CSV table of C-alpha atoms in Angstrom, one decimal:
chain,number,residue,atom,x,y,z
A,9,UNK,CA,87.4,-14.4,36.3
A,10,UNK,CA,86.0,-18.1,35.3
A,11,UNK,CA,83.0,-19.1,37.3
A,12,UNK,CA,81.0,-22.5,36.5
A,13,UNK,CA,77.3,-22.5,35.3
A,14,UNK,CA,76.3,-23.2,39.1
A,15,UNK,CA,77.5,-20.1,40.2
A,16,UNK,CA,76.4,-17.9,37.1
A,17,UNK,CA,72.9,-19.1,37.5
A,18,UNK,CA,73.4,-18.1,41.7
A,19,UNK,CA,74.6,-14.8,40.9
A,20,UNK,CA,71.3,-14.2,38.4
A,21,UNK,CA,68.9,-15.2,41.0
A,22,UNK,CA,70.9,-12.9,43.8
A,23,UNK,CA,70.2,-10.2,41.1
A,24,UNK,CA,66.6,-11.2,40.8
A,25,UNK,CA,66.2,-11.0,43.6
A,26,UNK,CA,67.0,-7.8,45.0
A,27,UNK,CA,66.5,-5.8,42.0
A,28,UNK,CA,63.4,-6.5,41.0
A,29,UNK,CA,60.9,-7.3,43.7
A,30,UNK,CA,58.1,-6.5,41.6
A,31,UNK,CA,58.6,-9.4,38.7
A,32,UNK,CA,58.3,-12.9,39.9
A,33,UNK,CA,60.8,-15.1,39.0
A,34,UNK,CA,63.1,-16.1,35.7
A,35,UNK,CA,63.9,-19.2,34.9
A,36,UNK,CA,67.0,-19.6,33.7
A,37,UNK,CA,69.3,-22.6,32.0
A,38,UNK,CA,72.9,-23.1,32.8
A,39,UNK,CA,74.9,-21.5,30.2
A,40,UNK,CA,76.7,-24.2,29.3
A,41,UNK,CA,73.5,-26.1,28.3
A,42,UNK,CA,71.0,-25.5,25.3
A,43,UNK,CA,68.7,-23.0,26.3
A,44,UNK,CA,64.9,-24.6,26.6
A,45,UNK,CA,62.9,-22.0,28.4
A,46,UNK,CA,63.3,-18.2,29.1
A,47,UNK,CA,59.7,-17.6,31.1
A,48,UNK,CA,58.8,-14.1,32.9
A,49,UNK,CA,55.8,-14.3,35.5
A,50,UNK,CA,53.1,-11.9,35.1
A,51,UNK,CA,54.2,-8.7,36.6
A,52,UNK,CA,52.2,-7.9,40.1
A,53,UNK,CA,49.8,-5.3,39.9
A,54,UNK,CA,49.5,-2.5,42.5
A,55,UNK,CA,47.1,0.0,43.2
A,56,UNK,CA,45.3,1.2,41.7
A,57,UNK,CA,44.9,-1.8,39.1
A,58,UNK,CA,43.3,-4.6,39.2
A,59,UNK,CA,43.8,-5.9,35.5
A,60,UNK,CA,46.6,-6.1,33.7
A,61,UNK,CA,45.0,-4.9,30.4
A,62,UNK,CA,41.1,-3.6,29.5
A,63,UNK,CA,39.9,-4.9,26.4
A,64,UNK,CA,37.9,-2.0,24.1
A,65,UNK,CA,36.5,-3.1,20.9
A,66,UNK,CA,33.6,-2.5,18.6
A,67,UNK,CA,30.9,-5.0,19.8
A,68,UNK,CA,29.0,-5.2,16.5
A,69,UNK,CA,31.7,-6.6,14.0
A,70,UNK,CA,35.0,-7.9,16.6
A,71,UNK,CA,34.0,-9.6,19.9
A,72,UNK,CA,35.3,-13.0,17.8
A,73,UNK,CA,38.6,-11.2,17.7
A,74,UNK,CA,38.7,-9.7,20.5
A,75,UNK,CA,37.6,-13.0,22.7
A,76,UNK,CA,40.7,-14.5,20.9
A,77,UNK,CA,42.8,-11.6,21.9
A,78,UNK,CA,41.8,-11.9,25.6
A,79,UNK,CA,41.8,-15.9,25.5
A,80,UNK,CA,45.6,-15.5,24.1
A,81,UNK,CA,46.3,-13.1,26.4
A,82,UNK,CA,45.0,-14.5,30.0
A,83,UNK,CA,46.2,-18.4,29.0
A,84,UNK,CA,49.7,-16.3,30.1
A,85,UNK,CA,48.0,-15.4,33.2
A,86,UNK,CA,47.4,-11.8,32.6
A,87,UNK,CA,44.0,-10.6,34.2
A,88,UNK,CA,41.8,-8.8,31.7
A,89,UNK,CA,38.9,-6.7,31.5
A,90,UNK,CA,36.3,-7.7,28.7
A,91,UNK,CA,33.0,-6.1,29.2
A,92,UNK,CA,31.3,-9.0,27.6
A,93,UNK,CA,32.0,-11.5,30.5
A,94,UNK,CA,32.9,-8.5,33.3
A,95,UNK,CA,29.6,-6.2,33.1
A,96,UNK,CA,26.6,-7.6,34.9
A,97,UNK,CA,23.4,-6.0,35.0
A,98,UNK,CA,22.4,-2.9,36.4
A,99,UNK,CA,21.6,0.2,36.5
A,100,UNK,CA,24.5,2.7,35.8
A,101,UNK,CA,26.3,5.0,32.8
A,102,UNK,CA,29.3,4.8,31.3
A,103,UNK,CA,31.4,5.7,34.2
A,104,UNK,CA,31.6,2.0,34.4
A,105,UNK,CA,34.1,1.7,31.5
A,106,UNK,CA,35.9,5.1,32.9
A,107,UNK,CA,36.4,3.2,36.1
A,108,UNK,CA,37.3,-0.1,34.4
A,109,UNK,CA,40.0,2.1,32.1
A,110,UNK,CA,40.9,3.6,35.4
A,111,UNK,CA,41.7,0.2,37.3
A,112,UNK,CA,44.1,-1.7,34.2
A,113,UNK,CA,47.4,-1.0,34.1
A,114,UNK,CA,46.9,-1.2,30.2
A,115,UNK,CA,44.7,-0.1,27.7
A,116,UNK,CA,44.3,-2.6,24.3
A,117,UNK,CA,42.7,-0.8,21.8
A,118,UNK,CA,40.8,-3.1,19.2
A,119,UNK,CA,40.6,-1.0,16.2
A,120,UNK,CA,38.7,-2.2,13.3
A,121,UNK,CA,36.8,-0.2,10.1
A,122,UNK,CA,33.8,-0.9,12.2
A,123,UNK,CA,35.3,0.6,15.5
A,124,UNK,CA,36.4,3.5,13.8
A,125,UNK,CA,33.0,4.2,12.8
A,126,UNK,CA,31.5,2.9,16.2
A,127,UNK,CA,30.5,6.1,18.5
A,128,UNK,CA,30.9,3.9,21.3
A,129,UNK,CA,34.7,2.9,20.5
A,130,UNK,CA,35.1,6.5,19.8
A,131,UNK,CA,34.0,7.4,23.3
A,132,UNK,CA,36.4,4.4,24.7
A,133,UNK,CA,39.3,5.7,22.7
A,134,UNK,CA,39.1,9.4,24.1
A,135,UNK,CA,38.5,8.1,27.7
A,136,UNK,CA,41.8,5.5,27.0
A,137,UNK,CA,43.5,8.8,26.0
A,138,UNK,CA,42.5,10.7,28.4
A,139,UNK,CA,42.9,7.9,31.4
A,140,UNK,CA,46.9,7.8,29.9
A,141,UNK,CA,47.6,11.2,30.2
A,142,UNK,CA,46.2,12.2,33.3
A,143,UNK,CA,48.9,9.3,34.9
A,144,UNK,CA,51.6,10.5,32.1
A,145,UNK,CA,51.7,6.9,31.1
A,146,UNK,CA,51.9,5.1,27.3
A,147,UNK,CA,49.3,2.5,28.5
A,148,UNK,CA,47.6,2.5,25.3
A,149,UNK,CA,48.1,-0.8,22.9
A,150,UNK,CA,46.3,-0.3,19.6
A,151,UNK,CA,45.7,-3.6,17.6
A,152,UNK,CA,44.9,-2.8,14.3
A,153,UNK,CA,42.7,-5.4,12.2
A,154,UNK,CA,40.7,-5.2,8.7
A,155,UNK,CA,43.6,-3.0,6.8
A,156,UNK,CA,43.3,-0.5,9.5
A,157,UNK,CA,46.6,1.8,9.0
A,158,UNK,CA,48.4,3.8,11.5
A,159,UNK,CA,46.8,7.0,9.0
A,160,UNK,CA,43.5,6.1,9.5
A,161,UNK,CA,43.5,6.6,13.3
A,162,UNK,CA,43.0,9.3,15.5
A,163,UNK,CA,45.4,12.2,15.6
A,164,UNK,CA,46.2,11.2,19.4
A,165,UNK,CA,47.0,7.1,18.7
A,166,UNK,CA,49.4,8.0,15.6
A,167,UNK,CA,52.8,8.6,17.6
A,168,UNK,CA,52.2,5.1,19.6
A,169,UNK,CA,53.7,1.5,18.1
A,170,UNK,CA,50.9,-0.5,16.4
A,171,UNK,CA,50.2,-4.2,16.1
A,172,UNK,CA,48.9,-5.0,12.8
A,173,UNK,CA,46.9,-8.6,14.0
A,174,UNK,CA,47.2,-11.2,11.3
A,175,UNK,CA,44.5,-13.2,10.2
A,176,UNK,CA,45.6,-16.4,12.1
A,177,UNK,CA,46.5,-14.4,15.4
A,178,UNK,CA,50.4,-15.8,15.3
A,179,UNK,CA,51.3,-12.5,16.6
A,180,UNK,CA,49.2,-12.0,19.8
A,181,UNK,CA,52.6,-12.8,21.2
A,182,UNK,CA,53.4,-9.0,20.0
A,183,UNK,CA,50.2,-7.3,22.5
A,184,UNK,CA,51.5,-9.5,25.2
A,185,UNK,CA,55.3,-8.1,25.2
A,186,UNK,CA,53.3,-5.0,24.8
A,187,UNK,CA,51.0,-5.0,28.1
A,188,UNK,CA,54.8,-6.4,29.8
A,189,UNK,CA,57.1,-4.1,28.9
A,190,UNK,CA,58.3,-1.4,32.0
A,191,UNK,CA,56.2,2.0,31.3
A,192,UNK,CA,56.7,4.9,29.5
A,193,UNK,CA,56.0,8.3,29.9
A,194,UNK,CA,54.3,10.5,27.0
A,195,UNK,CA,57.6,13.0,27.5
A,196,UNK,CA,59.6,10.3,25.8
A,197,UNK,CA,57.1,10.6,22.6
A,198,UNK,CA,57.9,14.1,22.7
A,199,UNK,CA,61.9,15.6,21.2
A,200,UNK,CA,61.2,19.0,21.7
A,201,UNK,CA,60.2,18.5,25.1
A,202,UNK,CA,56.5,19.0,26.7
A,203,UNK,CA,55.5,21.8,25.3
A,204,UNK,CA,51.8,21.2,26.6
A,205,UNK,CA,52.5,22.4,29.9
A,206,UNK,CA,53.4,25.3,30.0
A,207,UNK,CA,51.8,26.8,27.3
A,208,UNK,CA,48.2,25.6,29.3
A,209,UNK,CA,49.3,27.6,32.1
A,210,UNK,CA,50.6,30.3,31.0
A,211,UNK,CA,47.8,31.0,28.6
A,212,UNK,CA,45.6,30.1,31.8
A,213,UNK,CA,46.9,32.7,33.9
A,214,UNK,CA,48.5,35.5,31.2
A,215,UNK,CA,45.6,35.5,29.2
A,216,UNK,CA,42.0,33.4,30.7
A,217,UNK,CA,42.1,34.8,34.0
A,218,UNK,CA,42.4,38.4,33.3
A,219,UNK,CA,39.8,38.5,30.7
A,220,UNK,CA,37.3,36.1,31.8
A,221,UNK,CA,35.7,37.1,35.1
A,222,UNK,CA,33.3,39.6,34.0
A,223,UNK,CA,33.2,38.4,30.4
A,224,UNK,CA,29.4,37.5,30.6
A,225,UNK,CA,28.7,40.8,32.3
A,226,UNK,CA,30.2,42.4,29.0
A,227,UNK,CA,28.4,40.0,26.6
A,228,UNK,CA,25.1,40.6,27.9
A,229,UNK,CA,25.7,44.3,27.9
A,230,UNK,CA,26.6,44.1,24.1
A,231,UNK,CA,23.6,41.7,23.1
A,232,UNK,CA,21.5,44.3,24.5
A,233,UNK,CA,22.4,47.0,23.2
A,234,UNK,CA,23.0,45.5,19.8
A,235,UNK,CA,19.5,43.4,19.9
A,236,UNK,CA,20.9,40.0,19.9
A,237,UNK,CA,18.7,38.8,22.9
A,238,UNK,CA,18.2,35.2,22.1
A,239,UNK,CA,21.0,34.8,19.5
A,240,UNK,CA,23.8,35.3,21.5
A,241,UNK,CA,25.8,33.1,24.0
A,242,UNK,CA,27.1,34.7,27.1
A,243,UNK,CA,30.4,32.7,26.6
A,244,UNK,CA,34.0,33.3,24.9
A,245,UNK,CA,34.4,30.9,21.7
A,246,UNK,CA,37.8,29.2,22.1
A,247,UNK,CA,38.7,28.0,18.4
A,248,UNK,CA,41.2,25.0,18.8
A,249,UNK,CA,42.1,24.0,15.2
A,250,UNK,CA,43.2,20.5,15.2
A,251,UNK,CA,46.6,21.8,12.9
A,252,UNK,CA,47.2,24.4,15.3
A,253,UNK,CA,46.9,27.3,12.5
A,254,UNK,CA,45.2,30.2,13.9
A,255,UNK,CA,43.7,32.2,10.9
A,256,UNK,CA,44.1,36.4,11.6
A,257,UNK,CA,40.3,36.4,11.5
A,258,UNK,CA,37.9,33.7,12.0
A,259,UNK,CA,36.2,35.8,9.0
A,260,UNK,CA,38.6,34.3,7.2
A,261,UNK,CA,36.8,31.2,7.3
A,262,UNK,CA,33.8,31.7,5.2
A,263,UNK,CA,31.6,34.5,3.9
A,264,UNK,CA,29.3,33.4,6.4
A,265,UNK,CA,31.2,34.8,9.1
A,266,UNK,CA,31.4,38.5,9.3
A,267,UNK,CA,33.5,41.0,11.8
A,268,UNK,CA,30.8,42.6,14.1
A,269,UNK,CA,32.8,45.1,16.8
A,270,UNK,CA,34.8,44.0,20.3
A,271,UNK,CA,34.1,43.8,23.3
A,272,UNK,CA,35.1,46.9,26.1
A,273,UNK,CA,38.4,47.2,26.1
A,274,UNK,CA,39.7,45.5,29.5
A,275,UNK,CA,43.1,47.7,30.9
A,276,UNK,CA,45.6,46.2,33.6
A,277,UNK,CA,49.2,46.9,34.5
A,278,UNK,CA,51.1,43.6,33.4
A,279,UNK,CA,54.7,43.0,33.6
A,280,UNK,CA,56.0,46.3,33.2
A,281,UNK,CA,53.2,47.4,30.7
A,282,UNK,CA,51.3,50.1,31.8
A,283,UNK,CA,47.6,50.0,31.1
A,284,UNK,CA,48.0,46.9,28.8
A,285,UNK,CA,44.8,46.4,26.9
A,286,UNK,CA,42.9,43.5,26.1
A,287,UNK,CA,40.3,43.0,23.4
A,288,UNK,CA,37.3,40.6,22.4
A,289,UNK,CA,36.1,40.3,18.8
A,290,UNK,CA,32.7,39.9,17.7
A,291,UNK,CA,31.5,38.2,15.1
A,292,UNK,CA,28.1,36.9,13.4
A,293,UNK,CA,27.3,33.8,11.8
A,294,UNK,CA,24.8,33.2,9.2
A,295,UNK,CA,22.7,29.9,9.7
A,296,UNK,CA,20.9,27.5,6.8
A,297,UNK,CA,17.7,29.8,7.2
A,298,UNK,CA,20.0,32.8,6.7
A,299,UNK,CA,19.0,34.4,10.3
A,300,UNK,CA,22.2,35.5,12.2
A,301,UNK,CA,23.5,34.9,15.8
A,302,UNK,CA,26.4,36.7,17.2
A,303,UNK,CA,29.8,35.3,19.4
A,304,UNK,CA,32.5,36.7,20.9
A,305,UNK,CA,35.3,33.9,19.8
A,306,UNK,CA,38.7,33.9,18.9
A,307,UNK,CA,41.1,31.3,18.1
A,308,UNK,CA,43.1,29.6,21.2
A,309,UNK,CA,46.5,31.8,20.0
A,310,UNK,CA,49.1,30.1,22.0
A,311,UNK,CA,48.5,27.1,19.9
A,312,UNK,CA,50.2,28.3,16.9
A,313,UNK,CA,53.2,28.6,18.3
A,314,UNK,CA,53.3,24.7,17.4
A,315,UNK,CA,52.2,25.1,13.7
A,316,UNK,CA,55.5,27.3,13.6
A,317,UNK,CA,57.3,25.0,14.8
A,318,UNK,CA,56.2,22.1,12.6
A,319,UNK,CA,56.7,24.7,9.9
A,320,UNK,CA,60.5,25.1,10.9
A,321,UNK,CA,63.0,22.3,10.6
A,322,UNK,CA,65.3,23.3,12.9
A,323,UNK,CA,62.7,23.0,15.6
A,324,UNK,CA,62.6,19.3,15.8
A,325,UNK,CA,58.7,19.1,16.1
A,326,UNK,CA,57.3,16.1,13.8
A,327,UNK,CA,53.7,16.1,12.4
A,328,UNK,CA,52.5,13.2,15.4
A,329,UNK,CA,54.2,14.7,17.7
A,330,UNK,CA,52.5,18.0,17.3
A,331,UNK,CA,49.5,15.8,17.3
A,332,UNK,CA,50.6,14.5,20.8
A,333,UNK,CA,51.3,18.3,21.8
A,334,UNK,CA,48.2,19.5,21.5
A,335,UNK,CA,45.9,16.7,22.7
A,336,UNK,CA,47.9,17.3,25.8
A,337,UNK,CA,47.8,21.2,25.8
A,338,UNK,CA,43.9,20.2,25.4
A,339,UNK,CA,43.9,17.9,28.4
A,340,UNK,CA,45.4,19.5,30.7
A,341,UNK,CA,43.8,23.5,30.4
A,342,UNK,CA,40.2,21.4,30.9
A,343,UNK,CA,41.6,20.1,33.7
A,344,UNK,CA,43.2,23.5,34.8
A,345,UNK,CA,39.8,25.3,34.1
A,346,UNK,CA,38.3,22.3,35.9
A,347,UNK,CA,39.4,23.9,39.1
A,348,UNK,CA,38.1,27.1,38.5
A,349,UNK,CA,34.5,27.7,38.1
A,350,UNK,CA,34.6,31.0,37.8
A,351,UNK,CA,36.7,30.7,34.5
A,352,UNK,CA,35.3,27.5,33.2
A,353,UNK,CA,31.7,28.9,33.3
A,354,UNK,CA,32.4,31.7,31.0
A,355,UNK,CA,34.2,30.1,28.1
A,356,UNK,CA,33.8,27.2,25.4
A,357,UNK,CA,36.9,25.3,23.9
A,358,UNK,CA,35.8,24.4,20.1
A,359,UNK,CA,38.2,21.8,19.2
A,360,UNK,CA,37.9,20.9,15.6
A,361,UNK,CA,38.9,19.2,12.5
A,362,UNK,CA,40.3,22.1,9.6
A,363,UNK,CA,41.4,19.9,6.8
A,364,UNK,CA,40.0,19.1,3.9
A,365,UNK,CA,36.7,20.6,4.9
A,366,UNK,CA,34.2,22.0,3.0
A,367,UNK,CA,33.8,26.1,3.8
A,368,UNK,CA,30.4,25.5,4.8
A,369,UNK,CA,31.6,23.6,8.0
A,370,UNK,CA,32.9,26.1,10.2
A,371,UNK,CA,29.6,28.0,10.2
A,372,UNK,CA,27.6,24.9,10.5
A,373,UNK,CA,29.5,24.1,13.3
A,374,UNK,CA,29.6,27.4,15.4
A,375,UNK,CA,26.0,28.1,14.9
A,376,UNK,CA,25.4,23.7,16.4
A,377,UNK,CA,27.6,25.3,19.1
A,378,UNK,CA,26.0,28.8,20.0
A,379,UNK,CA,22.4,27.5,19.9
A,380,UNK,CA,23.3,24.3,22.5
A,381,UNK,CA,24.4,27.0,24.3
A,382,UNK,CA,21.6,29.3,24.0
A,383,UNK,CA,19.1,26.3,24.8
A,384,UNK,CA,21.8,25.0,28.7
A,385,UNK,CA,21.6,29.1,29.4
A,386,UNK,CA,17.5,29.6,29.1
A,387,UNK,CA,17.3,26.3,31.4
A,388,UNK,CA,19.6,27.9,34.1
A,389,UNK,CA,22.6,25.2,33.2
A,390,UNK,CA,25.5,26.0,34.9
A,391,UNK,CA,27.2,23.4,33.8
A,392,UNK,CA,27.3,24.7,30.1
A,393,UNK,CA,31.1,23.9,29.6
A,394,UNK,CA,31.2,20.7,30.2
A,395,UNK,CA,29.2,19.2,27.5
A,396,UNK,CA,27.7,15.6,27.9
A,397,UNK,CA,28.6,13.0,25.6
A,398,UNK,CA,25.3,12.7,24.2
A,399,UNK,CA,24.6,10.3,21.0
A,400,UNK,CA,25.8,10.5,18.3
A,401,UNK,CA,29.2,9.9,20.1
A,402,UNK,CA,31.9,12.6,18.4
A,403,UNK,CA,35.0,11.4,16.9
A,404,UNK,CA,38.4,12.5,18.6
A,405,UNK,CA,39.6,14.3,15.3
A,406,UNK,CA,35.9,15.6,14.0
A,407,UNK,CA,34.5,18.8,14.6
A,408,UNK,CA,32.2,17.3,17.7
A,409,UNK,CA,35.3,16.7,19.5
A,410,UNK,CA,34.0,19.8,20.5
A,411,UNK,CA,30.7,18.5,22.2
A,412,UNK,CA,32.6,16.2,24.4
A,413,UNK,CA,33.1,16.7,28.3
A,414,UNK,CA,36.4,14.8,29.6
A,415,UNK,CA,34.1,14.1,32.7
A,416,UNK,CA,31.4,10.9,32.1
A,417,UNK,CA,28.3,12.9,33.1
A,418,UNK,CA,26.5,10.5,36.3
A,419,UNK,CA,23.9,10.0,33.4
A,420,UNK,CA,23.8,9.8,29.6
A,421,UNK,CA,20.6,9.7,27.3
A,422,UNK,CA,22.5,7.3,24.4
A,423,UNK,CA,21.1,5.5,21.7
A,424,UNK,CA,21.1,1.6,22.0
A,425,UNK,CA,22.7,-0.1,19.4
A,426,UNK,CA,23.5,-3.1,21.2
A,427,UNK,CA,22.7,-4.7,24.5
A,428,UNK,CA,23.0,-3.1,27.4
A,429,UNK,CA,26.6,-4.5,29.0
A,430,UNK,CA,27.2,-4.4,32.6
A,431,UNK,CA,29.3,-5.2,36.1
A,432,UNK,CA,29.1,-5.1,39.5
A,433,UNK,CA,31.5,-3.1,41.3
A,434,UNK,CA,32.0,-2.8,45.0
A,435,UNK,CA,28.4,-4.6,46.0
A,436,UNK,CA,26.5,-1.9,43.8
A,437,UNK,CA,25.5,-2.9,40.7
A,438,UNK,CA,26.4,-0.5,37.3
A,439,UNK,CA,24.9,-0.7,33.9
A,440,UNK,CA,26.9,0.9,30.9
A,441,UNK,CA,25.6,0.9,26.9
A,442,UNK,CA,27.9,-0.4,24.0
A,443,UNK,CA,27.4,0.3,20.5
C-alpha cells in the first residue's frame, strides 16, 4: 500500500506518541523531501536522577577539558553535574560525590595520565563502579584523553566502549549519543552468564556462615596458647587475587610466609555428609624488622573457578569479562556480608593486584593489613571490616583496593591537594575534598 508523505509523517507521530512517552518529540521531514534535521529532545529524567550525566575528572591537570566536555554537552540541554560550579561550601565528606553519582542517570568518566594517578579520581571511579552495579546499569562513559588506552585502565572499565577525545573536541558528539542511548545491563557484558551471583551466595552461605561465628573465639584461643598476643588479628584473611588464581598455599607466595598449624577442626552434617569438616590455616609473616605476626587466611577459593574458565576455551569467559565477573562477585558478597554483622565482623576480604609483582609484596601487604587490624581491635573498633578510605586513596586494581570500604565513612581525614569543593543539598550545606 502507497500512502503520501502527509500520512507517513502522521503515522510516525501516532507511533511517537504512544510508544515512547518518555522521549519528547522527533522531528521529522516528509520523505519525499531532502532530509534537513533529525533532532531527539533530551530524554526526561525520573527518580531518582536529577542530572543526566556527573562529570568526574582530575581537578589538577583537566578542568579545561572537562568544562568543554560539560559546555558541549548541556548546549544540547542535558543537565550535568560538575563539582566545580555544583559544590558550595560547607562542611561535609565525600558522601557528597556518592550522592551526586547516586542522582545522574550517567556517569562520564574523564580519564587522563593525571587522573589515573589522582587518588581522588581513583576514589570517584570505584564509587562510579560501584553506583552502576548496585542498579545493574552500564552508566559509566569513560573519555579517555592524553594517550590514555583502554590497557591502561582499571580492570573494571576495560569491557565498557571508550571515547578517545581528540584534541579539537569534534567528537563530543560521541559522549552525547553515549549519555542518550536506552540502558544496559552489566548481564549483556557478560556471555557466560552472571557468574557473580551465585557464586557470592553460595560461598556466603556453604562456606562463610558455617565457619565464621565463633572464628574469633578460636583465634584468640590459638594466639594464646601459641604466644601471639599482640601479633595476631582476631579475623579470617580472605585473599582475593585480582586473576582469580588461588595458589595451594599462600606459602607459596614468598619465603616470608611460612605454614603455622589450623585452626580446631569445625564438624557439621551438610548435604548428606556426615560430620563434614572444616579447617582454618595458619600462617606467619615475616615483617622488614624480621619480627613475625601470625593470620589465619586463605585465599577466597570459589574465585578460581573463573581462572579455569578463562583457562578453557570452550568456556566462553574472555580476559575483561572475567574482570567484570569478579568485581561483581566482589560487590555484591560486601554487600551480602553488609547485612550480617555477625559475619562481616570476623573476616577481611584482601583484594589485590598478583601480576607482575615483586615477591616481597605479598608480605608487605598482609603484615600493612594485620597491624591496621591490630591497632581498630586495641581501640574497641567494631567496625574493622569496613575500612575508611583514608589518604593515600588506593587504586581499583592495586594491592590497597584492599583498604577500601564500599561505604563513604560520615567522615574522612584526607589530604588536601586542592581546594576544598562543595554543594548544598536539601537546605544543608556539604563540603567534599578533590585532589
Amino acid at each position: 500500500m502507497r500512502i503520501n508523505s502527509t500520512q507517513f509523517e502522521k503515522h510516525c507521530r501516532v507511533y511517537l506518541d504512544t510508544e515512547l512517552s518518555g522521549i519528547s518529540e522527533f522531528k521529522f521531514s516528509a520523505p519525499d523531501t531532502p532530509v534537513t534535521s533529525l533532532t531527539m529532545s533530551v530524554p526526561v529524567l525520573r527518580h531518582p536522577h536529577v542530572y543526566h550525566a556527573f562529570i568526574s575528572y582530575c581537578a589538577d591537570a583537566d578542568t579545561s577539558h572537562a568544562r568543554t566536555i560539560l559546555d558541549s554537552v548541556e548546549s544540547r540541554g542535558f543537565t550535568c553535574c560538575f563539582a566545580e560550579r555544583d559544590f558550595l561550601p560547607g562542611e561535609c565528606t565525600s558522601d557528597v560525590v556518592v550522592d551526586a553519582i547516586h542522582c545522574s542517570k550517567n556517569v562520564i568518566l574523564v580519564i587522563s595520565p593525571a587522573s589515573l594517578q589522582s587518588e581522588w579520581s581513583k576514589f570517584e571511579m570505584l564509587m562510579a563502579v560501584d553506583d552502576s552495579h548496585q542498579r545493574n546499569n552500564v552508566c559509566l562513559v569513560p573519555v579517555l584523553l592524553g594517550g590514555v588506552k583502554v590497557d591502561d585502565l582499571p580492570p573494571p572499565l576495560r569491557p565498557l566502549t571508550c571515547i578517545e577525545l581528540m584534541d579539537d573536541f569534534r567528537n563530543t558528539d560521541d559522549i552525547i549519543q553515549a549519555i542518550s542511548k536506552p540502558e544496559d545491563t552489566w548481564e549483556s557484558l557478560l556471555p557466560v552468564g552472571n557468574l557473580a551471583h551465585g557464586f557470592a551466595w553460595g560461598y556466603y552461605y556453604g562456606y562463610l556462615k558455617i565457619i565464621l561465628p565463633d572464628l574469633d573465639k578460636t583465634v584468640r584461643q590459638w594466639r594464646r596458647v601459641n604466644n601471639a598476643e599482640g601479633r595476631m588479628s582476631e579475623k579470617l584473611f580472605l585473599f582475593f587475587p585480582q586473576s582469580c588464581r588461588c595458589r595451594d598455599s599462600i606459602a607459596d607466595e614468598s619465603s616470608l610466609i611460612k605454614h603455622r598449624g589450623h585452626l580446631p577442626i569445625i564438624t557439621k552434617d551438610r548435604a548428606g555428609i556426615i560430620e563434614r569438616q572444616y579447617k582454618n590455616t595458619i600462617y606467619s609473616v615475616t615483617d622488614d624488622n624480621g619480627e613475625d605476626y601470625f593470620f589465619a587466611g586463605e585465599y577466597i577459593g570459589v574465585i578460581h573457578t573463573m581462572f579455569e574458565m578463562e583457562q578453557n576455551a570452550t568456556t566462553g569467559l574472555q580476559t575483561r569479562e572475567k574482570y567484570v565477573q569478579s568485581m561483581r562477585f566482589y560487590l555484591t558478597l560486601k554487600r551480602i556480608l553488609d547485612t550480617d554483622p555477625e559475619c562481616s565482623k570476623k573476616c577481611k576480604i584482601v583484594f589485590y593486584k598478583d601480576v607482575n609483582n615483586s615477591s616481597d609484596a605479598m608480605p608487605k601487604l598482609i603484615c600493612n593489613e594485620i597491624k591496621n587490624q591490630l591497632r581498630k581491635e586495641s581501640s574497641d573498633d567494631t567496625t574493622v571490616c569496613m575500612t575508611p578510605f583514608n589518604s593515600p586513596f588506593p587504586s581499583i586494581s592495586s594491592p590497597d583496593f584492599a583498604r577500601c570500604s564500599l561505604k563513604s565513612p560520615s567522615s574522612t581525614n584526607m589530604v588536601k591537594s586542592e581546594p576544598n569543593i562543595y554543594r548544598e543539598e536539601s537546605g544543608k550545606t556539604k563540603s567534599v575534598e578533590r585532589g
